[in-house]
Short mmCIF file of C-alpha atoms and ligand atoms in Angstrom, two decimals:
data_model
loop_
_atom_site.label_atom_id
_atom_site.label_comp_id
_atom_site.label_asym_id
_atom_site.label_seq_id
_atom_site.Cartn_x
_atom_site.Cartn_y
_atom_site.Cartn_z
CA MET A 1077 -68.82 65.31 10.43
CA HIS A 1078 -72.52 64.88 9.95
CA PHE A 1079 -74.68 62.04 10.60
CA PHE A 1080 -78.39 61.74 10.36
CA TRP A 1081 -80.48 63.96 10.08
CA PHE A 1082 -82.56 65.71 7.37
CA SER A 1083 -85.58 64.26 5.94
CA GLU A 1084 -86.14 65.29 2.16
CA LYS A 1085 -89.09 67.49 2.90
CA ILE A 1086 -87.07 69.70 4.96
CA SER A 1087 -83.65 69.55 2.88
CA ILE A 1088 -85.59 70.53 -0.48
CA ARG A 1089 -87.20 73.34 1.17
CA LYS A 1090 -84.63 75.75 2.74
CA SER A 1091 -81.10 75.83 2.91
CA PHE A 1092 -79.25 75.01 6.12
CA PRO A 1093 -79.47 77.21 8.77
CA GLU A 1094 -76.48 79.01 10.24
CA LYS A 1095 -74.48 77.74 12.71
CA MET A 1096 -76.06 77.41 16.11
CA PRO A 1097 -74.27 78.98 18.35
CA LEU A 1098 -74.36 75.60 20.60
CA LYS A 1099 -70.99 73.69 21.67
CA LYS A 1100 -71.63 70.14 20.34
CA LEU A 1101 -70.37 66.81 21.14
CA SER A 1102 -69.99 66.12 17.31
CA SER A 1103 -67.18 68.84 16.83
CA LEU A 1104 -64.96 67.55 20.00
CA GLU A 1105 -62.05 65.63 19.15
CA LYS A 1106 -61.46 62.11 20.03
CA GLU A 1107 -58.93 63.10 22.49
CA HIS A 1108 -61.18 65.07 24.37
CA LEU A 1109 -63.53 61.96 24.74
CA GLN A 1110 -61.20 59.03 25.08
CA GLY A 1111 -60.63 57.75 28.71
CA LYS A 1112 -63.20 60.52 29.88
CA LYS A 1113 -65.81 60.30 32.38
CA VAL A 1114 -68.66 61.59 30.69
CA LEU A 1115 -72.45 62.70 32.75
CA LEU A 1116 -74.78 62.38 30.37
CA ARG A 1117 -78.36 64.11 31.04
CA VAL A 1118 -80.97 62.32 29.29
CA ASP A 1119 -84.67 62.67 29.26
CA PHE A 1120 -86.01 58.98 29.94
CA ASN A 1121 -89.12 60.40 31.52
CA VAL A 1122 -90.90 57.48 29.84
CA PRO A 1123 -94.34 55.22 30.71
CA LEU A 1124 -93.60 52.92 32.94
CA LYS A 1125 -95.98 49.91 34.05
CA GLU A 1126 -95.45 46.97 36.55
CA GLY A 1127 -91.78 47.67 36.10
CA LYS A 1128 -91.57 47.73 32.44
CA VAL A 1129 -91.00 50.42 29.95
CA MET A 1130 -94.24 50.77 28.06
CA ASP A 1131 -92.95 53.37 25.09
CA ALA A 1132 -89.23 53.53 24.41
CA THR A 1133 -88.82 56.22 22.03
CA ARG A 1134 -86.95 58.47 24.05
CA ILE A 1135 -84.34 56.22 24.87
CA LYS A 1136 -83.92 54.93 21.14
CA LYS A 1137 -83.16 58.58 20.45
CA THR A 1138 -80.24 58.82 22.41
CA LEU A 1139 -78.50 55.60 21.29
CA PRO A 1140 -76.87 57.46 18.89
CA THR A 1141 -75.22 59.87 21.73
CA ILE A 1142 -74.38 56.84 23.76
CA ASN A 1143 -72.83 54.79 21.18
CA TYR A 1144 -70.70 57.62 20.09
CA LEU A 1145 -69.53 58.40 23.47
CA LEU A 1146 -68.72 54.46 23.89
CA LYS A 1147 -67.13 54.20 20.44
CA ASN A 1148 -64.83 57.12 21.45
CA GLY A 1149 -63.32 55.59 24.26
CA SER A 1150 -65.42 57.43 27.12
CA SER A 1151 -67.69 55.85 30.06
CA VAL A 1152 -71.16 56.91 30.49
CA ILE A 1153 -72.98 58.02 33.58
CA ILE A 1154 -76.54 58.62 32.87
CA MET A 1155 -79.26 60.74 34.73
CA THR A 1156 -82.79 61.28 34.10
CA HIS A 1157 -85.91 62.25 35.78
CA ILE A 1158 -89.25 60.21 35.81
CA GLY A 1159 -92.39 61.48 36.83
CA ARG A 1160 -93.00 63.77 39.76
CA PRO A 1161 -92.10 62.29 43.22
CA LYS A 1162 -91.53 65.35 44.52
CA GLY A 1163 -88.19 64.91 46.56
CA ARG A 1164 -89.14 61.24 47.84
CA PHE A 1165 -87.98 57.62 46.73
CA VAL A 1166 -91.04 56.16 45.00
CA ASP A 1167 -90.42 52.55 43.71
CA ASP A 1168 -92.89 52.90 40.84
CA LEU A 1169 -90.59 55.84 39.48
CA SER A 1170 -86.96 54.24 40.03
CA THR A 1171 -84.79 54.31 36.87
CA ALA A 1172 -84.18 50.37 37.25
CA PRO A 1173 -86.46 49.23 34.38
CA ILE A 1174 -84.66 51.75 32.17
CA ALA A 1175 -81.51 50.30 32.95
CA THR A 1176 -83.07 46.89 32.17
CA GLU A 1177 -84.55 48.28 28.90
CA LEU A 1178 -80.94 50.32 27.72
CA SER A 1179 -78.91 47.11 28.60
CA LYS A 1180 -81.28 44.97 25.93
CA MET A 1181 -81.37 47.53 23.61
CA ILE A 1182 -77.55 48.29 23.27
CA ASN A 1183 -76.37 44.52 24.24
CA ARG A 1184 -74.05 45.46 27.40
CA PRO A 1185 -74.37 45.78 31.15
CA VAL A 1186 -76.05 48.76 32.85
CA ILE A 1187 -74.81 49.26 36.40
CA GLU A 1188 -77.64 50.73 38.45
CA ALA A 1189 -77.06 52.90 40.81
CA ASN A 1190 -79.47 53.39 44.19
CA ASP A 1191 -79.23 57.10 44.51
CA CYS A 1192 -78.03 59.59 42.24
CA ILE A 1193 -75.51 61.14 44.91
CA GLY A 1194 -73.97 59.93 48.10
CA ALA A 1195 -70.80 57.86 49.17
CA GLU A 1196 -72.07 54.76 47.36
CA VAL A 1197 -72.62 56.44 44.13
CA SER A 1198 -69.51 58.53 44.55
CA LYS A 1199 -67.44 55.02 44.57
CA LEU A 1200 -69.27 53.52 41.62
CA LYS A 1201 -68.20 56.46 39.97
CA GLN A 1202 -64.38 56.57 40.76
CA GLU A 1203 -64.24 52.81 39.96
CA LEU A 1204 -66.36 53.13 36.22
CA LYS A 1205 -63.96 52.06 33.78
CA GLN A 1206 -63.61 52.83 29.98
CA GLY A 1207 -66.72 51.55 28.06
CA GLU A 1208 -68.88 51.03 31.24
CA ILE A 1209 -72.41 52.27 31.82
CA LEU A 1210 -73.62 53.35 34.84
CA MET A 1211 -77.16 54.65 35.45
CA LEU A 1212 -78.16 56.98 38.13
CA GLU A 1213 -81.15 56.95 40.12
CA ASN A 1214 -84.05 59.19 39.19
CA THR A 1215 -82.65 62.56 40.14
CA ARG A 1216 -86.27 63.79 41.27
CA PHE A 1217 -85.73 61.85 44.48
CA HIS A 1218 -84.18 64.84 45.40
CA THR A 1219 -85.77 68.15 46.20
CA ALA A 1220 -82.44 69.78 45.50
CA GLU A 1221 -82.96 68.65 41.70
CA LYS A 1222 -85.78 71.49 41.43
CA GLU A 1223 -84.23 73.79 43.21
CA ASN A 1224 -81.37 73.47 41.56
CA THR A 1225 -78.97 73.70 44.57
CA ARG A 1226 -75.11 74.36 44.21
CA ASP A 1227 -74.12 71.70 46.19
CA PHE A 1228 -76.54 69.10 44.80
CA SER A 1229 -75.13 70.28 41.20
CA ARG A 1230 -71.75 70.02 42.37
CA GLU A 1231 -72.37 66.49 43.55
CA LEU A 1232 -73.86 65.03 40.74
CA ALA A 1233 -70.81 66.51 38.57
CA GLU A 1234 -68.30 64.79 40.91
CA HIS A 1235 -65.76 62.56 39.62
CA CYS A 1236 -66.82 63.66 35.68
CA ASP A 1237 -65.32 65.27 33.02
CA LEU A 1238 -67.85 66.41 30.73
CA PHE A 1239 -71.29 67.12 30.69
CA ILE A 1240 -73.17 66.15 27.76
CA GLN A 1241 -76.98 67.50 27.59
CA ASP A 1242 -78.87 65.23 25.44
CA ALA A 1243 -82.41 65.95 27.45
CA PHE A 1244 -83.90 67.98 24.77
CA ALA A 1245 -87.46 67.09 26.32
CA SER A 1246 -86.00 68.65 29.57
CA VAL A 1247 -84.27 71.92 28.59
CA HIS A 1248 -87.04 74.11 29.26
CA ARG A 1249 -86.46 73.34 32.89
CA GLY A 1250 -83.70 75.15 35.09
CA HIS A 1251 -82.88 72.11 37.48
CA ALA A 1252 -79.84 71.17 38.76
CA SER A 1253 -79.34 68.09 36.28
CA THR A 1254 -79.91 70.10 33.48
CA VAL A 1255 -78.43 73.54 33.95
CA GLY A 1256 -76.79 73.31 37.65
CA VAL A 1257 -74.05 70.92 36.47
CA ALA A 1258 -73.06 72.96 33.65
CA HIS A 1259 -71.51 75.00 36.07
CA PHE A 1260 -68.86 72.65 37.34
CA LEU A 1261 -68.01 70.99 33.87
CA PRO A 1262 -67.43 71.62 30.68
CA SER A 1263 -70.60 71.13 28.74
CA TYR A 1264 -72.02 70.31 25.19
CA ALA A 1265 -74.91 69.37 23.49
CA GLY A 1266 -75.40 65.44 22.37
CA LEU A 1267 -76.33 64.60 19.03
CA LEU A 1268 -80.09 64.83 19.86
CA VAL A 1269 -80.15 68.11 21.47
CA GLU A 1270 -78.18 69.26 18.37
CA ARG A 1271 -80.52 67.93 15.84
CA GLU A 1272 -83.38 69.17 17.64
CA ALA A 1273 -82.24 72.44 17.57
CA GLU A 1274 -81.16 72.71 14.02
CA VAL A 1275 -84.69 71.46 13.03
CA LEU A 1276 -86.49 73.42 14.92
CA SER A 1277 -84.40 76.21 13.96
CA GLU A 1278 -85.14 75.60 10.48
CA ILE A 1279 -88.88 75.68 11.00
CA MET A 1280 -88.84 78.71 12.74
CA LYS A 1281 -87.58 80.54 9.76
CA ASN A 1282 -90.37 78.89 7.75
CA ASP A 1283 -92.86 81.57 6.67
CA GLU A 1284 -95.25 79.65 4.52
CA HIS A 1285 -98.85 79.78 5.22
CA PRO A 1286 -101.36 78.70 6.13
CA PHE A 1287 -99.95 77.96 9.61
CA VAL A 1288 -101.76 75.48 11.60
CA LEU A 1289 -101.16 74.93 15.59
CA VAL A 1290 -103.04 71.84 16.91
CA THR A 1291 -103.14 71.58 20.60
CA GLY A 1292 -104.67 69.51 23.38
CA GLY A 1293 -103.80 67.62 26.00
CA ALA A 1294 -103.92 67.69 29.67
CA LYS A 1295 -101.50 70.27 31.13
CA ILE A 1296 -103.60 73.53 30.68
CA ASP A 1297 -101.36 75.60 32.37
CA THR A 1298 -98.36 75.25 30.18
CA LYS A 1299 -100.45 75.20 26.78
CA ILE A 1300 -102.48 78.60 27.33
CA GLY A 1301 -99.14 80.60 27.29
CA VAL A 1302 -98.47 78.82 23.62
CA ILE A 1303 -101.51 79.47 22.44
CA ARG A 1304 -101.29 83.14 23.58
CA HIS A 1305 -98.05 83.35 21.61
CA PHE A 1306 -99.17 81.66 18.44
CA LEU A 1307 -102.01 83.57 18.21
CA LYS A 1308 -99.68 86.36 16.45
CA THR A 1309 -98.17 84.22 14.23
CA ALA A 1310 -100.22 81.13 13.14
CA ASP A 1311 -103.51 81.32 10.98
CA SER A 1312 -105.83 78.69 12.75
CA ILE A 1313 -104.97 77.28 16.45
CA LEU A 1314 -107.00 73.77 16.49
CA VAL A 1315 -107.79 73.10 20.32
CA GLY A 1316 -108.79 69.50 21.63
CA GLY A 1317 -108.33 67.62 24.66
CA GLY A 1318 -108.75 68.43 28.38
CA LEU A 1319 -107.44 72.16 27.17
CA ALA A 1320 -110.66 72.72 25.13
CA ASN A 1321 -112.81 72.22 27.80
CA THR A 1322 -111.36 75.29 29.93
CA PHE A 1323 -112.14 77.23 26.66
CA LEU A 1324 -115.75 75.66 26.61
CA TYR A 1325 -116.05 76.53 30.18
CA ALA A 1326 -114.91 80.06 29.37
CA SER A 1327 -117.49 80.61 26.90
CA GLY A 1328 -120.45 79.68 29.08
CA PHE A 1329 -120.86 76.01 28.23
CA GLU A 1330 -121.40 73.43 30.85
CA VAL A 1331 -118.20 70.88 31.17
CA GLY A 1332 -120.13 68.63 33.69
CA ALA A 1333 -117.36 66.02 35.18
CA SER A 1334 -114.59 66.97 32.91
CA LEU A 1335 -110.94 68.18 33.31
CA CYS A 1336 -111.16 71.71 33.12
CA GLU A 1337 -109.18 74.48 34.98
CA LYS A 1338 -111.87 76.76 36.31
CA ASN A 1339 -109.13 79.20 37.68
CA LYS A 1340 -107.76 79.78 34.31
CA THR A 1341 -111.24 81.16 33.37
CA ASP A 1342 -110.20 84.62 33.24
CA LEU A 1343 -107.04 83.69 31.15
CA ALA A 1344 -109.11 81.65 28.54
CA GLN A 1345 -111.88 84.57 28.25
CA GLU A 1346 -108.74 86.98 27.28
CA ILE A 1347 -107.56 84.44 24.76
CA LEU A 1348 -110.79 84.05 23.14
CA ALA A 1349 -111.34 88.18 23.30
CA ASP A 1350 -107.89 88.45 21.29
CA SER A 1351 -108.59 85.57 19.02
CA GLU A 1352 -111.93 87.41 18.14
CA SER A 1353 -110.00 90.36 17.22
CA MET A 1354 -108.07 88.95 14.87
CA GLY A 1355 -110.52 87.22 13.19
CA GLY A 1356 -111.30 83.94 15.24
CA LYS A 1357 -108.14 82.18 14.87
CA LEU A 1358 -109.08 79.94 17.81
CA HIS A 1359 -111.38 77.15 17.20
CA ILE A 1360 -112.69 74.92 19.96
CA PRO A 1361 -114.66 72.09 19.46
CA ILE A 1362 -118.40 72.46 18.64
CA ASP A 1363 -118.88 68.96 19.69
CA THR A 1364 -117.69 66.19 22.09
CA ILE A 1365 -117.60 62.39 22.50
CA VAL A 1366 -118.78 62.23 26.33
CA ALA A 1367 -119.13 59.38 28.82
CA LYS A 1368 -120.56 59.17 32.17
CA GLU A 1369 -117.06 56.96 33.01
CA ILE A 1370 -113.66 56.83 32.36
CA SER A 1371 -113.19 53.00 31.38
CA SER A 1372 -113.03 50.85 28.19
CA ASN A 1373 -116.32 49.48 28.06
CA ALA A 1374 -118.27 52.97 29.09
CA ASP A 1375 -121.47 54.03 26.97
CA PHE A 1376 -120.27 56.95 24.98
CA ASN A 1377 -122.43 59.86 23.20
CA ASN A 1378 -121.42 62.57 20.68
CA LYS A 1379 -123.25 65.65 22.06
CA GLN A 1380 -123.05 69.01 20.78
CA ASN A 1381 -121.71 71.79 23.58
CA ASP A 1382 -125.03 73.15 24.75
CA LEU A 1383 -126.36 69.69 25.67
CA ILE A 1384 -123.66 68.31 27.81
CA MET A 1385 -124.99 67.51 31.55
CA GLU A 1386 -123.61 67.99 34.97
CA ASP A 1387 -122.71 64.03 35.05
CA ASP A 1388 -120.80 64.01 31.55
CA ILE A 1389 -117.19 63.57 30.95
CA MET A 1390 -115.78 65.11 27.90
CA LEU A 1391 -113.45 62.70 26.60
CA ASP A 1392 -112.64 63.16 22.87
CA ILE A 1393 -113.54 65.75 20.25
CA GLY A 1394 -116.66 65.15 18.63
CA VAL A 1395 -117.21 64.23 14.80
CA VAL A 1396 -118.12 67.46 13.38
CA THR A 1397 -115.19 68.87 14.97
CA GLN A 1398 -112.84 66.22 13.90
CA ASP A 1399 -114.06 66.72 10.37
CA TYR A 1400 -113.65 70.72 10.67
CA PHE A 1401 -110.29 70.28 11.88
CA LEU A 1402 -109.23 67.94 9.34
CA GLU A 1403 -110.23 70.54 6.67
CA CYS A 1404 -107.90 72.80 8.27
CA ILE A 1405 -105.11 70.23 8.26
CA LYS A 1406 -105.78 69.74 4.53
CA ASN A 1407 -105.12 73.15 3.75
CA ALA A 1408 -102.22 74.21 5.86
CA LYS A 1409 -98.37 74.74 4.64
CA VAL A 1410 -97.09 74.27 8.10
CA ILE A 1411 -98.30 72.23 10.86
CA VAL A 1412 -97.25 72.11 14.59
CA TRP A 1413 -99.02 69.61 16.69
CA ASN A 1414 -98.66 68.89 20.44
CA GLY A 1415 -100.98 67.04 22.76
CA PRO A 1416 -103.55 64.60 22.29
CA MET A 1417 -107.32 65.67 21.15
CA GLY A 1418 -108.59 63.16 23.94
CA LEU A 1419 -107.94 60.51 26.36
CA PHE A 1420 -106.72 58.11 23.65
CA GLU A 1421 -105.54 55.65 26.22
CA HIS A 1422 -109.10 54.01 25.68
CA ASP A 1423 -109.61 53.20 22.21
CA ILE A 1424 -113.39 54.42 22.68
CA PHE A 1425 -112.05 58.04 22.87
CA ALA A 1426 -109.09 57.89 20.46
CA GLN A 1427 -110.56 58.67 17.58
CA GLY A 1428 -110.22 62.32 17.07
CA THR A 1429 -106.49 61.96 18.22
CA LYS A 1430 -106.36 59.08 15.44
CA ARG A 1431 -108.01 60.83 12.47
CA ILE A 1432 -105.99 64.11 13.61
CA ALA A 1433 -102.85 62.01 13.59
CA ARG A 1434 -103.47 60.35 10.30
CA ALA A 1435 -104.34 63.78 8.57
CA ILE A 1436 -101.01 65.22 9.78
CA ALA A 1437 -99.02 62.41 8.63
CA ASP A 1438 -100.76 62.55 5.16
CA SER A 1439 -100.35 66.04 4.60
CA ASP A 1440 -97.42 67.29 2.55
CA ALA A 1441 -97.07 70.35 4.83
CA MET A 1442 -93.90 70.82 6.73
CA THR A 1443 -95.31 68.74 9.91
CA VAL A 1444 -93.54 68.92 13.06
CA ILE A 1445 -95.08 67.04 16.15
CA GLY A 1446 -93.87 66.58 19.83
CA GLY A 1447 -94.77 65.77 23.27
CA GLY A 1448 -94.16 62.65 25.17
CA ASP A 1449 -97.79 61.45 24.91
CA THR A 1450 -98.54 62.34 21.41
CA ILE A 1451 -95.57 60.41 20.37
CA GLU A 1452 -96.93 57.81 22.39
CA ALA A 1453 -100.58 58.04 20.70
CA ILE A 1454 -98.53 58.21 16.93
CA ASN A 1455 -96.94 54.80 17.95
CA ARG A 1456 -100.36 53.34 19.22
CA PHE A 1457 -101.96 54.03 16.07
CA ASN A 1458 -98.97 52.63 14.10
CA ILE A 1459 -98.11 55.86 12.20
CA SER A 1460 -94.40 55.87 11.15
CA GLU A 1461 -92.38 58.53 12.47
CA ASP A 1462 -91.15 59.04 8.98
CA SER A 1463 -94.61 60.49 7.93
CA PHE A 1464 -93.63 63.63 9.70
CA THR A 1465 -90.90 66.36 8.59
CA HIS A 1466 -90.17 66.18 12.27
CA VAL A 1467 -90.61 64.27 15.28
CA SER A 1468 -89.62 65.93 18.64
CA THR A 1469 -88.82 64.44 21.75
CA GLY A 1470 -89.78 67.45 23.58
CA GLY A 1471 -93.54 68.75 24.14
CA GLY A 1472 -92.99 72.27 26.19
CA ALA A 1473 -89.26 72.06 25.22
CA MET A 1474 -90.41 72.21 21.62
CA ILE A 1475 -93.51 74.47 22.04
CA GLU A 1476 -91.21 77.04 23.75
CA PHE A 1477 -88.10 76.84 21.46
CA LEU A 1478 -90.43 77.68 18.45
CA GLU A 1479 -91.81 80.36 20.53
CA GLY A 1480 -88.26 82.15 20.36
CA LYS A 1481 -87.92 81.68 24.54
CA ILE A 1482 -84.01 80.93 26.08
CA LEU A 1483 -84.35 77.81 27.26
CA PRO A 1484 -82.07 77.37 30.47
CA GLY A 1485 -80.56 74.25 29.58
CA LEU A 1486 -79.54 75.16 26.10
CA SER A 1487 -78.05 78.51 27.48
CA VAL A 1488 -75.51 76.69 29.45
CA LEU A 1489 -74.10 75.52 26.40
CA LYS A 1490 -73.66 78.36 24.35
CA ASP A 1491 -70.60 78.75 22.44
P1 LIG B 1010 -97.90 65.84 25.58
O1 LIG B 1010 -97.21 64.76 26.69
O2 LIG B 1010 -98.01 65.19 24.31
O3 LIG B 1010 -97.32 67.14 25.74
P2 LIG B 1010 -99.71 66.39 27.58
O4 LIG B 1010 -99.07 65.70 28.30
O5 LIG B 1010 -100.24 67.58 27.88
O6 LIG B 1010 -99.63 65.81 26.27
O7 LIG B 1010 -101.09 65.46 27.68
C1 LIG B 1010 -101.60 64.10 27.24
C2 LIG B 1010 -102.79 63.74 28.22
O8 LIG B 1010 -103.99 64.29 28.18
C3 LIG B 1010 -102.89 62.14 27.85
O9 LIG B 1010 -102.73 61.20 28.73
C4 LIG B 1010 -104.49 62.41 27.62
O10 LIG B 1010 -105.37 61.09 27.75
C5 LIG B 1010 -105.04 63.44 28.55
N1 LIG B 1010 -106.13 63.95 27.58
C6 LIG B 1010 -106.41 64.34 26.76
N2 LIG B 1010 -108.01 64.77 26.35
C7 LIG B 1010 -108.27 64.57 27.59
C8 LIG B 1010 -109.94 65.04 28.40
N3 LIG B 1010 -110.68 65.66 27.22
N4 LIG B 1010 -109.86 64.49 29.39
C9 LIG B 1010 -108.87 63.79 30.06
N5 LIG B 1010 -107.51 63.77 29.80
C10 LIG B 1010 -107.37 64.19 28.52
MG1 LIG B 1011 -97.51 64.57 28.73
#
């Protein structure tokens, strides 16, 4: 049975990839779901503010799986992480607002647990009836989540019959709720994970050029590895966001009070040298939008790299850089984008991200974008997801998948 999935852009380009070697929820017979308690891992790591969900995209994308389970007679126990509470209970990172939002979206009650393990939760799970939904509390309120301990995984899996992995954005992490529980339960890919894996496999097989990788954002650590990998396969790598500052610093420019990982200088220099030896594939900004403070009514300037002052904060790519990046995007046949070009949450620093987003949306190339903040940005700019070949719910997971890495949260679902 097939729902979804392919936008026209993909289906006309290539034939369907060979069967994914994942065990899939969609291939389970109804009798395997009827009356079963299903432990469902989702990635509801959505932006929260004052007890409200600010962007529900990631929740929406798991609704097909939740509805499918309910329709087939299961009860659903939902678990997710949110943010980085470092093993402590943090009020602002509770799943409570998400349970409320989900309940509204599916027009059904969602029972809220006050933890993800423990006697009370165990009782709630045991008493859960067919068709009911239980939302567990943030798994990262326990250090055992990231440590992936056996006991914690066993407790998460207790009283459940099946594990469904639908947290695509978290499958690159080997945690208890993404990997550990699979050792205790028959485990299958949810509809979102199935679709992501299929579409991204299709993209990996695409060998059209120019292939342009656009990357930015704040997570310098994870993205430097990506750049190193794509230097081999991409024709151009366009770098913006906080990430670019590290490269500018490594090239000898002043970066003032900007976000910059100075301890990554050696690595950045190494990558710049590699790029040089390959004909200069890596493109870092020529100019930048700077301000003296991060606020929506700050004074801001467009400055060339050599004019940055000690008290400047670099918050968006400059106009010359934007024009140059747009030119590269216009000529591309395949574009992968992860990471905003600047601090787009403030309108005055959003122009670079907005122009790049529009150009990618308007391109006839095969376009794949991903990352929580990248998706938040396109929603903010009112750019429809239909403008892209694929909008992945994963940032790190999408990139690691495209790198061909083995993702722990998927390898436990292998057929
Ligand atoms: P994604 O979630 O799409 O993978 P990241 O989480 O890596 O992206 O980065 C997104 C964050 O990076 C956004 O909150 C954005 O404001 C921030 N950011 C981008 N450019 C800058 C910059 N120059 N200075 C500070 N923060 C930046
Ligand atoms: Mg992010």
